[in-house]
Amino acid sequence: MCGIIGYTGNKNVTSVILKGLKNLEYRGYDSAGIAVLDNKKIFISKFKGRISDLENSLKKIKIKSQIGLGHTRWATHGEPSKKNAHPHTDCFGKIALVHNGIIENHDKLRKELKEKGCKFKSETDTEVIAHLISKFYKKSLRKALIKTLKKLKGSYALAIINTDNPEKLLTARCDSPLIIGKGKNENFIASDAPAILEHTKKVIYLKDYQVAEISKNKVEVFNFKNKKIPYKVNTLAYDKESAEKKGYKHYMLKEIYEQPKILSTLFAQYLTPSGRTKFTNLNLKRDFLKNIKKITIVACGTAYHAGLVGKYIIESLTDIPVEVDLSSEFRYRNPIIKKKSLFIAISQSGETADTLAAIRKIKQHNVKILSICNVLGSSLTRESNSIIYTHAGPEIGVASTKAYTAQLMVLYLLTLHLATLKNILDKTKLKKIISSLKKIPHLQKQILRNDKKIKNIAKRHLHFGAFLYLGRNINFPTALEGALKLKEISYIPAEGYAAGEMKHGPIALIDEYRAVVCIANNSLIYEKMVSNIREILARRGKIVVIATKGNKNIKKYVKEIIYIPKIENLFSPLLVTVTLQLFAYYIAQIKGYDVDKPRNLAKSVTVE
Ligand code: M6R
């Protein structure tokens, strides 16, 4: 959720922090703040609203500093306001800190601290951390921090400055993402790579229950016994440009347009020149893969929809039954876990709290975990037995687009891999499927070239107060995803439904004020969709239909048609999704909303 950054070095501290915060703003954006050490005093500025407000306020102030931290907030405890914005301080203004996570026992700690005379200035859970450190602080701030952390229940990534140690940043993590960036005569703390990419690609992934002390020339990592421990420096694979807008009005639009290229990258990664799948780093024994008896997929939001599509793909090409669960449900239910099961977690960020909790639960049963993830080195990838990266590059738009189609493509290729190992697919069929998949980037480009038409249809429908999205079979999850995209960025209530369920309830919603998006591409169940369309028309619902190019018959019923190129139904989600992404994007964009930063949302949901 929130974004944190810390810096120590010779550059202009405020501008490094502000720039870093802007690149983290997708994580939360209801308030922002900065703290820097200037002449052994802590200077703090914080604002409700966007980072640009904070930036304007700082223009008038001259600060000479070599060390500081910043925060962009997604409120959990206490409304978005100046007083609740981070950084938070102790009673003496000697310690300032920023936090991402939730302190679950903060009420109890607050009560105890108040009894000991602490004066609280905010309603946040974070403030207890500053007061606790101050209470424990005698000679070593690090020791005080470790004592504090042992008292906390919940999740945290922290960056701390202190007037007695003006050259040092302190940091710690537990269940919230955090990296340390190593530069030349400068070092960084950040929630995520985009904040520091412009300065360094060398990073240390701090692990849970580790603390680090950082000065501009040194990074030292300690465990909770205050013992120095070795660490590994990794090199980030992506560059600064991949996290920029490149002339597009919004990141979301740029990311929609990147999809054909990403799918081609995935072919290069996971297919041999002769068209066989290659997952060289799968780290799972062939024998195990050949004998999988059940697959369970867990994920949240858009990634969950990818999992649902995955069920259709895997079950139609292999003999493996698939169960798909929302991570937030899975973690609190009593799943039946049998031997020879494979557990797949799907996540763009690899930091989603519920998905991490789900895999931790499954780990207790000694089951193999394969993660499909976009962010290298994220918590999910570090905690899984096996990883398939989606190679979609940094996804900045809060509404997930390119990560989704990349997840789908990985699921297609993984399915082919399993089916081949199990000897279920013969060479000819495998060749045919791969040839269809390889056409997809080109076909997606055709849809993108048609984007004016989609924009015009969006224009004609943005006044509708509510939408229903209907699909069947493999495009039922596509309907869910289309509805999610629309509601996330345009705030129009939108519901996705399996078209066959329409008569069991949602039909009651249909009248001339309801827009219904029907996915009716060519497939075995096309006629069933047509029946649904006729039922909607009979009730004067306004239909936008997604149909396959060449289908003239549909014109008899519907005027608003978005055609997708011809493709077998099994692969159609990769095309239909792109049209629905563009449709949602244009509705929100024309309505004038901040598409990349929809209200109340954050890119990675790192709290429960
Ligand atoms: O990073 P993850 O893929 O684990 O995130 C899961 C969801 O939070 C995410 O897909 C969310 O639903 C997006 N805002 C969808 O656009």
Coordinates of C-alpha atoms and ligand atoms in Angstrom, one line a residue:
M1 CA 0.0 0.0 0.0
C2 CA 2.0 3.1 1.2
G3 CA 5.3 3.9 -0.5
I4 CA 8.4 4.7 1.5
I5 CA 11.8 6.0 0.5
G6 CA 15.0 6.9 2.4
Y7 CA 18.2 8.5 1.1
T8 CA 21.6 9.3 2.3
G9 CA 24.3 10.8 0.0
N10 CA 25.6 13.9 -1.6
K11 CA 22.7 14.7 -3.9
N12 CA 19.9 17.2 -3.1
V13 CA 18.0 15.1 -0.6
T14 CA 14.6 16.6 -1.1
S15 CA 14.6 16.3 -4.8
V16 CA 15.8 12.6 -4.7
I17 CA 13.0 11.9 -2.2
L18 CA 10.3 13.8 -4.1
K19 CA 11.2 12.1 -7.4
G20 CA 11.3 8.7 -5.7
L21 CA 7.9 9.4 -4.1
K22 CA 6.4 10.3 -7.4
N23 CA 7.5 7.0 -8.8
L24 CA 5.9 5.3 -5.8
E25 CA 2.7 7.2 -5.9
Y26 CA 0.9 4.3 -7.4
R27 CA 1.2 2.6 -4.0
G28 CA -1.0 5.1 -2.3
Y29 CA -1.7 8.8 -2.8
D30 CA -4.0 10.3 -0.2
S31 CA -1.2 12.2 1.6
A32 CA 2.5 12.6 1.5
G33 CA 5.4 13.8 3.7
I34 CA 9.1 14.1 4.0
A35 CA 11.6 14.4 6.9
V36 CA 15.2 15.5 6.5
L37 CA 18.0 16.1 9.0
D38 CA 19.3 19.6 8.8
N39 CA 22.0 20.7 11.2
K40 CA 21.0 18.0 13.7
K41 CA 17.4 19.0 13.6
I42 CA 14.6 17.1 11.9
F43 CA 12.6 19.2 9.4
I44 CA 9.2 17.8 8.5
S45 CA 6.7 18.7 5.8
K46 CA 3.5 16.8 5.1
F47 CA 0.3 17.4 3.2
K48 CA -3.1 15.8 2.5
G49 CA -3.3 15.2 -1.2
R50 CA -0.8 14.5 -3.9
I51 CA 3.0 14.7 -3.9
S52 CA 2.8 17.8 -6.1
D53 CA 1.3 19.8 -3.2
L54 CA 4.2 18.7 -1.0
E55 CA 6.7 19.6 -3.8
N56 CA 5.2 23.2 -4.1
S57 CA 5.5 23.8 -0.4
L58 CA 9.1 22.7 -0.4
K59 CA 10.1 25.1 -3.2
K60 CA 10.1 28.0 -0.8
I61 CA 12.3 26.3 1.8
K62 CA 16.1 26.1 1.6
I63 CA 17.3 22.8 3.2
K64 CA 20.9 21.6 3.4
S65 CA 20.8 18.0 4.2
Q66 CA 22.4 14.6 3.3
I67 CA 19.8 12.4 4.8
G68 CA 16.1 12.0 4.8
L69 CA 13.0 10.0 4.2
G70 CA 9.6 10.3 2.5
H71 CA 6.2 8.6 2.4
T72 CA 3.1 8.4 0.2
R73 CA 0.1 7.2 2.1
W74 CA -2.8 4.8 1.6
A75 CA -4.8 5.4 4.8
T76 CA -5.5 2.4 7.1
H77 CA -5.7 4.0 10.6
G78 CA -7.1 7.5 10.6
E79 CA -8.5 9.5 7.7
P80 CA -6.2 11.1 5.1
S81 CA -5.1 14.3 6.7
K82 CA -2.0 16.4 7.5
K83 CA -1.8 15.1 11.1
N84 CA -2.1 11.4 10.0
A85 CA 0.4 11.8 7.1
H86 CA 3.8 10.3 7.7
P87 CA 6.6 10.9 8.9
H88 CA 5.7 10.5 12.6
T89 CA 7.9 11.5 15.5
D90 CA 8.5 10.8 19.1
C91 CA 7.6 13.4 21.8
F92 CA 11.0 15.1 21.6
G93 CA 11.2 15.4 17.8
K94 CA 14.4 13.4 17.8
I95 CA 13.2 10.4 15.9
A96 CA 11.2 10.5 12.6
L97 CA 9.9 7.5 10.8
V98 CA 7.8 6.3 7.8
H99 CA 6.0 3.0 7.8
N100 CA 4.2 0.7 5.4
G101 CA 2.1 -2.0 7.0
I102 CA -0.3 -2.4 9.9
I103 CA 0.5 -2.6 13.6
E104 CA -2.3 -4.9 14.8
N105 CA -1.6 -4.4 18.6
H106 CA -1.3 -0.6 18.3
D107 CA -4.3 0.1 20.5
K108 CA -2.8 -1.7 23.5
L109 CA 0.6 -0.2 22.9
R110 CA -0.9 3.3 22.6
K111 CA -2.7 2.9 25.9
E112 CA 0.5 1.7 27.7
L113 CA 2.5 4.6 26.2
K114 CA -0.1 7.2 27.1
E115 CA -0.1 5.9 30.6
K116 CA 3.7 6.5 30.6
G117 CA 3.1 10.1 29.5
C118 CA 3.5 9.9 25.7
K119 CA 1.5 12.6 23.8
F120 CA 0.1 11.3 20.5
K121 CA -0.4 13.7 17.6
S122 CA -2.1 11.3 15.1
E123 CA -4.7 8.5 15.0
T124 CA -2.2 6.2 13.1
D125 CA -1.0 2.9 14.3
T126 CA 2.5 4.0 13.1
E127 CA 3.0 6.6 15.8
V128 CA 3.4 4.0 18.5
I129 CA 6.6 2.8 16.8
A130 CA 8.3 6.2 17.2
H131 CA 7.3 6.5 20.9
L132 CA 8.4 3.0 21.6
I133 CA 11.8 3.5 20.1
S134 CA 12.2 6.6 22.1
K135 CA 11.2 4.8 25.3
F136 CA 13.8 2.1 24.7
Y137 CA 16.5 4.4 23.4
K138 CA 19.6 4.6 25.7
K139 CA 22.9 4.4 23.7
S140 CA 22.1 2.4 20.6
L141 CA 19.2 3.3 18.4
R142 CA 19.5 -0.1 16.7
K143 CA 19.0 -1.9 19.9
A144 CA 16.0 0.3 20.7
L145 CA 14.6 -0.5 17.4
I146 CA 15.0 -4.3 17.8
K147 CA 13.4 -4.1 21.2
T148 CA 10.5 -2.2 19.7
L149 CA 10.0 -4.6 16.8
K150 CA 9.8 -7.5 19.2
K151 CA 6.8 -5.8 20.8
L152 CA 4.9 -5.3 17.5
K153 CA 2.3 -7.6 16.0
G154 CA 1.6 -7.0 12.3
S155 CA 3.5 -5.9 9.3
Y156 CA 6.0 -3.2 8.7
A157 CA 8.6 -1.7 6.4
L158 CA 10.3 1.2 8.2
A159 CA 12.7 4.0 7.5
I160 CA 14.0 6.0 10.4
I161 CA 16.2 9.0 11.1
N162 CA 17.4 10.3 14.4
T163 CA 19.1 13.5 15.5
D164 CA 21.8 11.7 17.5
N165 CA 23.0 9.7 14.5
P166 CA 22.7 12.3 11.7
E167 CA 24.6 10.1 9.2
K168 CA 22.5 7.0 9.5
L169 CA 19.2 5.6 8.2
L170 CA 17.7 2.7 10.0
T171 CA 15.3 0.3 8.4
A172 CA 13.5 -3.0 9.2
R173 CA 10.9 -5.2 7.6
C174 CA 8.3 -7.8 8.4
D175 CA 5.7 -8.8 5.8
S176 CA 5.9 -5.5 3.9
P177 CA 8.1 -5.0 0.8
L178 CA 11.4 -3.2 1.2
I179 CA 14.7 -2.9 -0.7
I180 CA 17.9 -1.2 0.0
G181 CA 19.5 0.4 -3.0
K182 CA 23.4 0.5 -3.1
G183 CA 24.9 3.4 -5.0
K184 CA 28.3 5.1 -5.2
N185 CA 28.6 7.4 -2.1
E186 CA 24.9 7.1 -1.7
N187 CA 22.4 4.5 -0.5
F188 CA 18.6 4.2 -0.5
I189 CA 15.7 2.5 1.1
A190 CA 12.5 2.0 -0.9
S191 CA 9.3 0.0 -1.1
D192 CA 9.9 -0.8 -4.7
A193 CA 12.4 -0.4 -7.5
P194 CA 10.9 2.5 -9.5
A195 CA 11.7 4.8 -6.7
I196 CA 15.5 4.3 -7.1
L197 CA 16.0 3.0 -10.6
E198 CA 17.3 6.2 -11.9
H199 CA 20.2 6.1 -9.3
T200 CA 21.1 2.4 -9.0
K201 CA 20.2 -1.1 -10.0
K202 CA 22.1 -2.8 -7.2
V203 CA 19.7 -3.8 -4.5
I204 CA 19.5 -5.8 -1.3
Y205 CA 16.2 -7.5 -0.5
L206 CA 15.9 -7.1 3.3
K207 CA 14.3 -10.2 4.8
D208 CA 11.6 -10.4 7.5
Y209 CA 13.0 -9.8 11.0
Q210 CA 16.1 -8.1 9.7
V211 CA 17.3 -4.6 10.5
A212 CA 19.7 -2.5 8.5
E213 CA 21.9 0.5 9.3
I214 CA 22.7 2.6 6.3
S215 CA 25.2 5.4 5.8
K216 CA 26.2 6.8 2.5
N217 CA 29.2 4.5 2.2
K218 CA 28.0 1.5 4.2
V219 CA 25.1 -0.9 4.6
E220 CA 25.1 -3.3 7.5
V221 CA 22.3 -5.9 8.1
F222 CA 21.5 -7.4 11.5
N223 CA 19.2 -10.0 12.9
F224 CA 16.9 -9.6 15.9
K225 CA 19.8 -10.8 18.1
N226 CA 21.6 -7.7 17.0
K227 CA 24.1 -9.9 15.2
K228 CA 25.6 -8.7 12.0
I229 CA 24.7 -11.0 9.1
P230 CA 25.9 -11.2 5.5
Y231 CA 23.7 -10.1 2.6
K232 CA 23.5 -10.5 -1.2
V233 CA 23.5 -7.6 -3.6
N234 CA 21.3 -8.3 -6.6
T235 CA 21.0 -6.4 -9.9
L236 CA 17.6 -5.3 -11.1
A237 CA 16.7 -6.3 -14.6
Y238 CA 14.7 -3.4 -15.7
D239 CA 15.7 0.1 -16.7
K240 CA 14.4 3.6 -16.0
E241 CA 12.7 3.9 -19.4
S242 CA 10.5 0.9 -18.9
A243 CA 8.9 2.8 -16.0
E244 CA 8.2 5.9 -18.0
K245 CA 5.1 7.1 -19.9
K246 CA 6.8 7.5 -23.3
G247 CA 4.3 10.0 -24.7
Y248 CA 1.1 8.2 -23.7
K249 CA -1.5 10.1 -21.8
H250 CA -1.6 7.5 -19.0
Y251 CA 0.5 4.6 -17.9
M252 CA -2.5 2.4 -18.3
L253 CA -2.8 3.2 -22.0
K254 CA 0.9 2.6 -22.5
E255 CA 0.6 -0.7 -20.7
I256 CA -2.3 -1.8 -22.8
Y257 CA -0.3 -1.0 -25.9
E258 CA 2.7 -3.0 -24.6
Q259 CA 0.9 -6.3 -24.6
P260 CA 1.8 -7.7 -28.0
K261 CA 5.5 -7.1 -27.3
I262 CA 5.3 -8.7 -23.9
L263 CA 3.6 -11.9 -25.3
S264 CA 6.4 -12.1 -27.9
T265 CA 9.0 -11.8 -25.1
L266 CA 7.3 -14.7 -23.3
F267 CA 7.6 -16.9 -26.4
A268 CA 11.3 -16.1 -26.6
Q269 CA 11.6 -17.0 -22.9
Y270 CA 9.5 -20.1 -22.7
L271 CA 9.6 -21.7 -26.2
T272 CA 12.5 -23.3 -28.0
P273 CA 13.0 -22.4 -31.7
S274 CA 11.4 -25.8 -32.6
G275 CA 8.3 -24.8 -30.7
R276 CA 8.6 -26.9 -27.5
T277 CA 8.1 -25.4 -24.1
K278 CA 11.2 -24.7 -22.0
F279 CA 10.9 -23.8 -18.3
T280 CA 14.5 -24.3 -17.4
N281 CA 14.3 -22.8 -14.0
L282 CA 11.1 -24.6 -12.9
N283 CA 13.0 -26.3 -10.1
L284 CA 10.3 -29.1 -9.9
K285 CA 11.1 -32.7 -10.7
R286 CA 9.8 -34.1 -14.1
D287 CA 8.4 -37.0 -12.2
F288 CA 6.4 -34.8 -9.9
L289 CA 5.1 -32.7 -12.9
K290 CA 4.1 -35.8 -14.8
N291 CA 2.1 -37.1 -11.9
I292 CA 0.3 -34.1 -10.6
K293 CA -3.2 -35.1 -9.4
K294 CA -4.6 -31.7 -8.6
I295 CA -3.7 -28.0 -9.1
T296 CA -4.9 -25.3 -6.7
I297 CA -4.6 -21.7 -7.8
V298 CA -4.7 -18.7 -5.4
A299 CA -4.7 -15.1 -6.3
C300 CA -6.5 -11.8 -5.7
G301 CA -8.3 -9.3 -8.0
T302 CA -7.2 -9.4 -11.6
A303 CA -4.7 -12.2 -10.9
Y304 CA -7.6 -14.3 -9.6
H305 CA -9.4 -13.8 -12.9
A306 CA -6.3 -15.1 -14.6
G307 CA -6.5 -18.1 -12.3
L308 CA -10.1 -18.7 -13.4
V309 CA -9.1 -18.6 -17.1
G310 CA -6.2 -20.9 -16.1
K311 CA -8.7 -23.5 -14.9
Y312 CA -10.4 -23.6 -18.3
I313 CA -7.1 -23.9 -20.1
I314 CA -5.5 -26.5 -17.9
E315 CA -8.7 -28.7 -17.7
S316 CA -9.2 -28.6 -21.4
L317 CA -5.7 -29.6 -22.3
T318 CA -4.6 -31.9 -19.5
D319 CA -6.3 -34.4 -17.2
I320 CA -5.6 -32.3 -14.1
P321 CA -8.5 -31.0 -12.0
V322 CA -8.0 -27.3 -11.0
E323 CA -9.5 -25.5 -8.1
V324 CA -9.2 -21.7 -8.0
D325 CA -9.5 -19.7 -4.8
L326 CA -9.3 -16.1 -3.7
S327 CA -6.3 -15.9 -1.4
S328 CA -8.3 -14.0 1.2
E329 CA -10.8 -16.9 1.4
F330 CA -8.2 -19.7 1.1
R331 CA -6.2 -18.5 4.0
Y332 CA -9.1 -18.8 6.4
R333 CA -10.7 -22.0 5.2
N334 CA -9.9 -25.6 5.7
P335 CA -8.7 -26.8 2.3
I336 CA -8.3 -30.5 1.6
I337 CA -4.7 -30.8 0.6
K338 CA -3.7 -34.2 -0.9
K339 CA -0.3 -35.5 -2.0
K340 CA 0.8 -34.9 -5.6
S341 CA -0.9 -31.5 -5.7
L342 CA 0.7 -28.4 -7.2
F343 CA -0.1 -25.1 -5.7
I344 CA 0.1 -22.0 -8.0
A345 CA 0.1 -18.5 -6.7
I346 CA -0.5 -15.7 -9.2
S347 CA 0.5 -12.1 -8.5
Q348 CA 1.8 -9.1 -10.4
S349 CA 3.5 -7.5 -7.4
G350 CA 4.4 -10.6 -5.5
E351 CA 3.7 -8.6 -2.4
T352 CA -0.1 -9.1 -1.9
A353 CA -0.6 -9.8 1.7
D354 CA -3.4 -12.4 1.3
T355 CA -1.6 -14.3 -1.4
L356 CA 1.5 -14.5 0.8
A357 CA -0.5 -15.7 3.7
A358 CA -2.1 -18.3 1.5
I359 CA 1.2 -19.7 0.4
R360 CA 2.5 -19.7 4.0
K361 CA -0.5 -21.7 5.0
I362 CA 0.1 -24.2 2.2
K363 CA 3.8 -24.5 3.0
Q364 CA 2.9 -26.1 6.4
H365 CA 1.5 -29.0 4.4
N366 CA 4.7 -29.6 2.5
V367 CA 3.1 -29.0 -0.9
K368 CA 5.1 -27.5 -3.8
I369 CA 4.4 -23.8 -4.6
L370 CA 4.9 -22.4 -8.1
S371 CA 4.5 -18.7 -8.4
I372 CA 3.6 -16.8 -11.5
C373 CA 4.9 -13.3 -10.8
N374 CA 6.0 -10.1 -12.5
V375 CA 8.3 -8.6 -9.9
L376 CA 11.8 -10.1 -9.6
G377 CA 12.9 -10.7 -6.1
S378 CA 9.5 -10.0 -4.6
S379 CA 8.4 -11.7 -1.4
L380 CA 6.3 -14.3 -3.3
T381 CA 9.2 -15.3 -5.5
R382 CA 11.5 -15.7 -2.5
E383 CA 9.0 -17.9 -0.7
S384 CA 8.1 -20.2 -3.5
N385 CA 9.7 -23.4 -4.6
S386 CA 9.4 -22.5 -8.3
I387 CA 8.9 -19.2 -10.2
I388 CA 7.7 -18.4 -13.7
Y389 CA 8.2 -14.7 -14.4
T390 CA 5.7 -12.8 -16.5
H391 CA 8.3 -10.4 -17.9
A392 CA 5.8 -7.6 -18.4
G393 CA 8.1 -4.9 -17.0
P394 CA 7.0 -2.5 -14.3
E395 CA 3.3 -2.1 -14.3
I396 CA 2.5 1.4 -12.9
G397 CA -1.2 1.9 -13.7
V398 CA -3.1 0.8 -10.7
A399 CA -5.5 -1.1 -12.9
S400 CA -3.7 -4.2 -14.0
T401 CA -3.6 -4.8 -17.8
K402 CA -0.4 -6.1 -19.3
A403 CA 0.4 -8.2 -16.2
Y404 CA -3.0 -10.0 -16.8
T405 CA -2.5 -11.0 -20.4
A406 CA 1.1 -12.0 -19.5
Q407 CA -0.2 -14.2 -16.7
L408 CA -2.6 -15.8 -19.2
M409 CA 0.1 -16.5 -21.7
V410 CA 2.3 -18.1 -18.9
L411 CA -0.7 -20.3 -18.0
Y412 CA -1.2 -21.4 -21.7
L413 CA 2.5 -22.3 -22.0
L414 CA 2.7 -24.0 -18.6
T415 CA -0.4 -26.1 -19.6
L416 CA 1.4 -27.1 -22.8
H417 CA 4.4 -28.1 -20.8
L418 CA 2.4 -30.3 -18.4
A419 CA 0.4 -31.8 -21.2
T420 CA 3.5 -32.7 -23.1
L421 CA 5.2 -34.2 -20.1
K422 CA 2.1 -36.3 -19.5
N423 CA 2.0 -37.4 -23.1
I424 CA -1.5 -36.0 -23.5
L425 CA -0.8 -33.7 -26.4
D426 CA 0.5 -35.2 -29.6
K427 CA 3.1 -33.3 -31.7
T428 CA 0.5 -32.1 -34.3
K429 CA -1.9 -30.7 -31.8
L430 CA 0.9 -29.0 -29.9
K431 CA 2.2 -27.4 -33.1
K432 CA -1.3 -26.2 -33.9
I433 CA -1.8 -24.6 -30.5
I434 CA 1.6 -22.9 -30.6
S435 CA 0.9 -21.6 -34.0
S436 CA -2.4 -20.1 -32.7
L437 CA -0.7 -18.6 -29.7
K438 CA 2.0 -17.1 -31.9
K439 CA -0.6 -15.2 -33.9
I440 CA -1.9 -13.5 -30.8
P441 CA 0.5 -10.5 -30.7
H442 CA -0.3 -9.7 -34.3
L443 CA -4.0 -10.0 -33.6
Q444 CA -3.8 -7.8 -30.5
K445 CA -2.2 -5.1 -32.7
Q446 CA -5.2 -5.2 -35.0
I447 CA -7.4 -4.5 -32.0
L448 CA -5.2 -1.7 -30.9
R449 CA -5.4 -0.2 -34.4
N450 CA -9.1 -0.2 -34.0
D451 CA -9.0 1.8 -30.8
K452 CA -10.8 4.9 -32.3
K453 CA -13.8 2.8 -32.8
I454 CA -13.7 1.5 -29.2
K455 CA -13.3 5.0 -28.0
N456 CA -16.4 6.1 -29.9
I457 CA -18.4 3.3 -28.5
A458 CA -17.1 4.3 -25.0
K459 CA -18.2 7.9 -25.6
R460 CA -21.7 6.7 -26.4
H461 CA -22.0 4.7 -23.3
L462 CA -20.3 6.7 -20.5
H463 CA -23.5 8.1 -19.3
F464 CA -24.9 4.7 -18.2
G465 CA -25.2 4.4 -14.5
A466 CA -24.5 0.7 -14.3
F467 CA -23.1 -2.0 -16.5
L468 CA -23.5 -5.8 -16.7
Y469 CA -20.7 -7.9 -18.4
L470 CA -21.8 -11.3 -19.6
G471 CA -19.6 -14.1 -20.9
R472 CA -19.6 -17.9 -21.0
N473 CA -17.1 -20.6 -20.6
I474 CA -13.5 -19.3 -20.8
N475 CA -14.9 -15.8 -21.3
F476 CA -16.9 -15.8 -18.1
P477 CA -13.7 -14.7 -16.2
T478 CA -13.1 -12.2 -19.0
A479 CA -16.5 -10.7 -18.2
L480 CA -15.4 -10.5 -14.5
E481 CA -12.2 -8.8 -15.5
G482 CA -13.9 -6.4 -17.9
A483 CA -16.3 -5.3 -15.2
L484 CA -13.5 -5.0 -12.6
K485 CA -11.5 -2.7 -15.0
L486 CA -14.6 -0.5 -15.6
K487 CA -15.5 -0.1 -11.9
E488 CA -11.9 0.5 -10.8
I489 CA -11.2 3.4 -13.0
S490 CA -14.6 5.0 -13.9
Y491 CA -16.4 4.3 -10.6
I492 CA -19.5 3.0 -12.5
P493 CA -21.0 0.0 -10.8
A494 CA -20.2 -2.9 -13.1
E495 CA -20.9 -6.5 -12.5
G496 CA -19.5 -9.5 -14.3
Y497 CA -21.7 -12.6 -14.7
A498 CA -21.7 -16.0 -16.3
A499 CA -24.3 -15.4 -19.0
G500 CA -26.0 -18.7 -18.2
E501 CA -26.8 -17.3 -14.7
M502 CA -28.6 -14.3 -16.1
K503 CA -32.0 -15.7 -15.7
H504 CA -31.2 -16.7 -12.1
G505 CA -31.1 -13.1 -10.9
P506 CA -29.3 -10.4 -12.8
I507 CA -32.1 -10.2 -15.5
A508 CA -34.1 -8.3 -12.9
L509 CA -31.6 -5.4 -13.4
I510 CA -32.2 -5.0 -17.1
D511 CA -34.1 -2.0 -18.4
E512 CA -33.3 0.8 -20.9
Y513 CA -30.9 2.4 -18.4
R514 CA -28.7 -0.7 -18.1
A515 CA -25.7 -1.2 -20.5
V516 CA -24.8 -4.8 -21.0
V517 CA -21.5 -5.9 -22.5
C518 CA -21.9 -9.3 -24.1
I519 CA -18.9 -11.4 -25.1
A520 CA -20.2 -13.4 -28.1
N521 CA -17.1 -14.4 -30.1
N522 CA -17.4 -17.5 -32.3
S523 CA -17.5 -20.6 -30.1
L524 CA -19.6 -23.7 -29.4
I525 CA -21.8 -21.7 -27.1
Y526 CA -22.2 -18.7 -29.5
E527 CA -25.9 -19.5 -30.0
K528 CA -26.5 -19.5 -26.3
M529 CA -25.0 -16.0 -26.1
V530 CA -27.3 -14.9 -28.9
S531 CA -30.3 -16.2 -26.8
N532 CA -29.1 -14.1 -23.9
I533 CA -28.7 -11.1 -26.2
R534 CA -32.3 -11.5 -27.4
E535 CA -33.6 -11.7 -23.8
I536 CA -31.8 -8.5 -22.9
L537 CA -33.2 -6.7 -26.0
A538 CA -36.7 -7.9 -25.1
R539 CA -36.2 -5.9 -21.9
R540 CA -34.7 -2.9 -23.7
G541 CA -31.2 -3.3 -22.2
K542 CA -28.5 -1.4 -24.2
I543 CA -26.0 -3.9 -25.6
V544 CA -22.4 -3.6 -26.6
V545 CA -21.3 -6.9 -28.2
I546 CA -17.8 -8.3 -28.7
A547 CA -18.1 -10.5 -31.7
T548 CA -15.7 -12.3 -34.2
K549 CA -14.8 -10.5 -37.4
G550 CA -17.0 -11.7 -40.2
N551 CA -20.0 -12.3 -38.0
K552 CA -22.7 -10.4 -39.9
N553 CA -25.6 -12.2 -38.2
I554 CA -25.0 -10.3 -35.0
K555 CA -25.9 -7.1 -36.8
K556 CA -29.5 -8.2 -36.9
Y557 CA -29.7 -7.7 -33.1
V558 CA -27.0 -5.2 -32.0
K559 CA -25.7 -2.0 -33.5
E560 CA -22.8 -1.4 -31.1
I561 CA -20.3 -4.1 -32.1
I562 CA -16.6 -4.4 -31.3
Y563 CA -15.1 -7.0 -33.6
I564 CA -12.1 -9.1 -32.6
P565 CA -10.0 -11.0 -35.1
K566 CA -10.8 -14.7 -35.7
I567 CA -9.2 -17.1 -33.1
E568 CA -10.2 -20.4 -31.5
N569 CA -12.3 -19.8 -28.4
L570 CA -9.7 -21.2 -26.1
F571 CA -7.3 -18.3 -26.9
S572 CA -10.0 -15.6 -27.2
P573 CA -9.5 -14.1 -23.7
L574 CA -6.2 -12.7 -24.9
L575 CA -8.1 -10.7 -27.5
V576 CA -11.4 -9.9 -25.8
T577 CA -9.6 -8.6 -22.7
V578 CA -7.7 -6.0 -24.7
T579 CA -11.0 -4.6 -26.1
L580 CA -12.5 -4.4 -22.6
Q581 CA -9.4 -2.7 -21.2
L582 CA -9.6 0.0 -23.9
F583 CA -13.4 0.4 -23.4
A584 CA -12.9 0.9 -19.7
Y585 CA -9.9 3.2 -20.2
Y586 CA -11.8 5.5 -22.6
I587 CA -14.9 5.7 -20.5
A588 CA -12.7 6.8 -17.5
Q589 CA -10.5 9.1 -19.5
I590 CA -13.3 10.9 -21.2
K591 CA -15.0 11.4 -17.9
G592 CA -11.8 13.1 -16.8
Y593 CA -10.7 10.7 -14.0
D594 CA -7.2 10.1 -12.9
V595 CA -7.0 6.7 -14.7
D596 CA -3.6 5.7 -13.3
K597 CA -4.5 6.5 -9.7
P598 CA -8.2 5.6 -9.1
R599 CA -9.6 6.7 -5.8
N600 CA -9.2 4.5 -2.7
L601 CA -7.0 2.0 -4.6
A602 CA -3.3 1.1 -4.3
K603 CA -1.2 -0.9 -6.6
S604 CA 0.0 -3.5 -4.2
V605 CA -2.3 -4.5 -1.4
T606 CA 0.3 -5.3 1.2
V607 CA -2.1 -5.2 4.1
E608 CA -4.9 -7.6 4.8
Ligands
M6R1 O1 -0.1 -7.7 -7.3 P1 -1.3 -8.7 -7.4 O2 -1.4 -9.2 -8.8 O3 -1.2 -9.8 -6.4 O4 -2.5 -7.8 -7.1 C1 -3.8 -8.4 -7.0 C2 -4.9 -7.4 -7.0 O5 -4.7 -6.5 -5.9 C3 -4.9 -6.6 -8.3 O6 -5.0 -7.4 -9.4 C4 -6.0 -5.5 -8.3 O7 -7.3 -6.2 -8.3 C5 -5.8 -4.6 -9.5 N1 -6.1 -3.3 -9.1 C6 -6.7 -4.9 -10.6 O8 -6.7 -4.0 -11.6

